[in-house]
mmCIF file of C-alpha atoms in Angstrom:
data_model
loop_
_atom_site.group_PDB
_atom_site.id
_atom_site.type_symbol
_atom_site.label_atom_id
_atom_site.label_comp_id
_atom_site.label_asym_id
_atom_site.label_seq_id
_atom_site.Cartn_x
_atom_site.Cartn_y
_atom_site.Cartn_z
ATOM 1 C CA MET A 1 118.104 117.629 114.663
ATOM 2 C CA ALA A 2 115.750 117.220 111.694
ATOM 3 C CA ARG A 3 112.243 118.520 112.095
ATOM 4 C CA ARG A 4 109.423 116.036 111.586
ATOM 5 C CA ARG A 5 107.131 116.519 108.617
ATOM 6 C CA HIS A 6 104.095 115.257 110.536
ATOM 7 C CA LYS A 7 102.969 115.603 114.121
ATOM 8 C CA ARG A 8 102.819 112.394 116.121
ATOM 9 C CA GLU A 9 99.377 111.388 117.336
ATOM 10 C CA PRO A 10 98.591 109.013 120.200
ATOM 11 C CA LEU A 11 96.931 105.787 119.073
ATOM 12 C CA SER A 12 96.504 102.649 121.123
ATOM 13 C CA ALA A 13 97.020 99.656 118.843
ATOM 14 C CA HIS A 14 98.489 96.165 118.766
ATOM 15 C CA VAL A 15 101.146 95.497 116.170
ATOM 16 C CA MET A 16 102.422 92.293 114.625
ATOM 17 C CA ILE A 17 105.887 92.849 113.200
ATOM 18 C CA LEU A 18 107.122 90.627 110.372
ATOM 19 C CA LEU A 19 110.879 90.907 109.856
ATOM 20 C CA ASP A 20 111.996 90.355 106.282
ATOM 21 C CA GLU A 21 114.156 87.254 106.772
ATOM 22 C CA GLY A 22 113.844 85.378 103.482
ATOM 23 C CA GLU A 23 111.451 82.441 103.289
ATOM 24 C CA HIS A 24 110.750 82.361 107.024
ATOM 25 C CA PRO A 25 109.969 85.846 108.339
ATOM 26 C CA LEU A 26 110.396 86.345 112.074
ATOM 27 C CA VAL A 27 107.286 87.488 113.892
ATOM 28 C CA ARG A 28 107.279 89.816 116.873
ATOM 29 C CA ARG A 29 104.477 91.569 118.686
ATOM 30 C CA GLY A 30 104.344 95.006 120.207
ATOM 31 C CA SER A 31 102.225 98.014 121.052
ATOM 32 C CA LEU A 32 101.990 101.236 119.160
ATOM 33 C CA ALA A 33 102.961 104.316 121.158
ATOM 34 C CA ASP A 34 102.177 106.973 118.570
ATOM 35 C CA ILE A 35 101.755 107.401 114.840
ATOM 36 C CA SER A 36 102.101 109.993 112.104
ATOM 37 C CA PHE A 37 101.476 109.818 108.376
ATOM 38 C CA GLY A 38 105.180 108.943 107.970
ATOM 39 C CA GLY A 39 105.868 106.388 110.717
ATOM 40 C CA VAL A 40 105.237 104.917 114.150
ATOM 41 C CA LYS A 41 106.889 104.513 117.524
ATOM 42 C CA LEU A 42 106.548 101.042 119.009
ATOM 43 C CA TYR A 43 106.969 99.525 122.462
ATOM 44 C CA LEU A 44 108.626 96.098 122.201
ATOM 45 C CA VAL A 45 109.954 93.499 124.619
ATOM 46 C CA GLN A 46 112.557 92.287 122.091
ATOM 47 C CA PRO A 47 114.881 94.704 120.287
ATOM 48 C CA LEU A 48 114.860 95.530 116.585
ATOM 49 C CA GLU A 49 118.076 96.584 114.918
ATOM 50 C CA VAL A 50 118.234 99.889 113.084
ATOM 51 C CA GLY A 51 117.985 99.290 109.340
ATOM 52 C CA VAL A 52 115.792 96.195 109.583
ATOM 53 C CA ARG A 53 112.969 96.103 107.023
ATOM 54 C CA VAL A 54 109.576 95.199 108.469
ATOM 55 C CA THR A 55 105.956 94.688 107.594
ATOM 56 C CA LEU A 56 103.595 95.945 110.302
ATOM 57 C CA GLU A 57 100.079 94.638 110.790
ATOM 58 C CA ILE A 58 98.478 97.380 112.878
ATOM 59 C CA ARG A 59 95.235 96.444 114.677
ATOM 60 C CA PHE A 60 93.368 99.493 115.983
ATOM 61 C CA ILE A 61 89.899 100.685 116.951
ATOM 62 C CA MET A 62 88.036 103.300 114.922
ATOM 63 C CA ALA A 63 86.220 106.099 116.761
ATOM 64 C CA GLY A 64 82.930 104.188 116.385
ATOM 65 C CA GLY A 65 84.370 101.072 118.057
ATOM 66 C CA GLU A 66 85.007 98.961 114.959
ATOM 67 C CA VAL A 67 88.318 97.001 114.982
ATOM 68 C CA LYS A 68 90.420 97.373 111.831
ATOM 69 C CA THR A 69 93.769 95.991 110.662
ATOM 70 C CA GLU A 70 96.008 97.545 108.031
ATOM 71 C CA THR A 71 99.437 96.542 106.765
ATOM 72 C CA VAL A 72 102.287 99.011 106.285
ATOM 73 C CA ARG A 73 105.916 98.421 105.256
ATOM 74 C CA GLY A 74 108.873 100.332 106.644
ATOM 75 C CA THR A 75 112.352 100.413 108.131
ATOM 76 C CA ALA A 76 113.537 100.672 111.736
ATOM 77 C CA ILE A 77 115.285 104.043 112.054
ATOM 78 C CA TYR A 78 115.987 104.086 115.794
ATOM 79 C CA SER A 79 115.949 101.708 118.734
ATOM 80 C CA GLN A 80 116.426 102.621 122.383
ATOM 81 C CA LYS A 81 116.128 100.432 125.468
ATOM 82 C CA ILE A 82 114.784 101.930 128.688
ATOM 83 C CA GLN A 83 114.670 99.392 131.496
ATOM 84 C CA ASP A 84 112.939 96.333 129.985
ATOM 85 C CA ILE A 85 111.185 98.092 127.077
ATOM 86 C CA HIS A 86 112.580 98.809 123.611
ATOM 87 C CA PHE A 87 111.314 101.972 121.928
ATOM 88 C CA VAL A 88 111.586 101.514 118.166
ATOM 89 C CA GLY A 89 110.888 104.061 115.452
ATOM 90 C CA ILE A 90 109.670 102.792 112.093
ATOM 91 C CA GLU A 91 109.653 105.044 109.043
ATOM 92 C CA PHE A 92 107.060 103.976 106.479
ATOM 93 C CA ASP A 93 108.231 103.249 102.922
ATOM 94 C CA GLN A 94 105.646 105.774 101.780
ATOM 95 C CA GLU A 95 103.436 108.154 103.696
ATOM 96 C CA LEU A 96 100.002 106.884 104.623
ATOM 97 C CA ASP A 97 97.540 107.634 101.890
ATOM 98 C CA PRO A 98 93.719 107.618 102.037
ATOM 99 C CA LYS A 99 93.574 105.309 98.988
ATOM 100 C CA LEU A 100 96.118 102.720 100.187
ATOM 101 C CA HIS A 101 95.387 102.841 103.932
ATOM 102 C CA PRO A 102 91.866 104.299 104.198
ATOM 103 C CA ASP A 103 91.072 103.166 107.748
ATOM 104 C CA LEU A 104 94.420 104.018 109.338
ATOM 105 C CA TYR A 105 94.604 107.345 107.510
ATOM 106 C CA GLY A 106 91.014 108.080 108.532
ATOM 107 C CA ARG A 107 91.725 107.218 112.181
ATOM 108 C CA ILE A 108 94.650 109.653 112.302
ATOM 109 C CA VAL A 109 92.465 112.366 110.768
ATOM 110 C CA GLU A 110 89.786 111.637 113.414
ATOM 111 C CA ILE A 111 92.379 112.090 116.160
ATOM 112 C CA ILE A 112 93.666 115.350 114.671
ATOM 113 C CA GLU A 113 90.144 116.752 114.251
ATOM 114 C CA SER A 114 89.209 115.836 117.839
ATOM 115 C CA GLU A 115 92.090 118.012 119.077
ATOM 116 C CA ASP A 116 90.629 121.145 117.462
#
């Protein structure tokens, strides 16, 4: 099994998932289970097929209480159903970067630093 490049960090967030379906993208909603600089694990009620390209609008709370939303593109790399919940892994097209995703990157750094 391949080793992850980045440690997963817990982050409570709501996610709107836009599936790339031509002119009329499908919209789904879910919750974020955890995040790393390279991807996320989502909890969904509806499944996502492996290989599907998505745009994620991640709505999260900064340590100071401010609500932020950032958009990240990626691909579903795994999907597993346990009872009524689908666990879906999304690999980002490119790793989170402080210039492109300053708030989300900063929130992950805050979480990492609070563990020390």
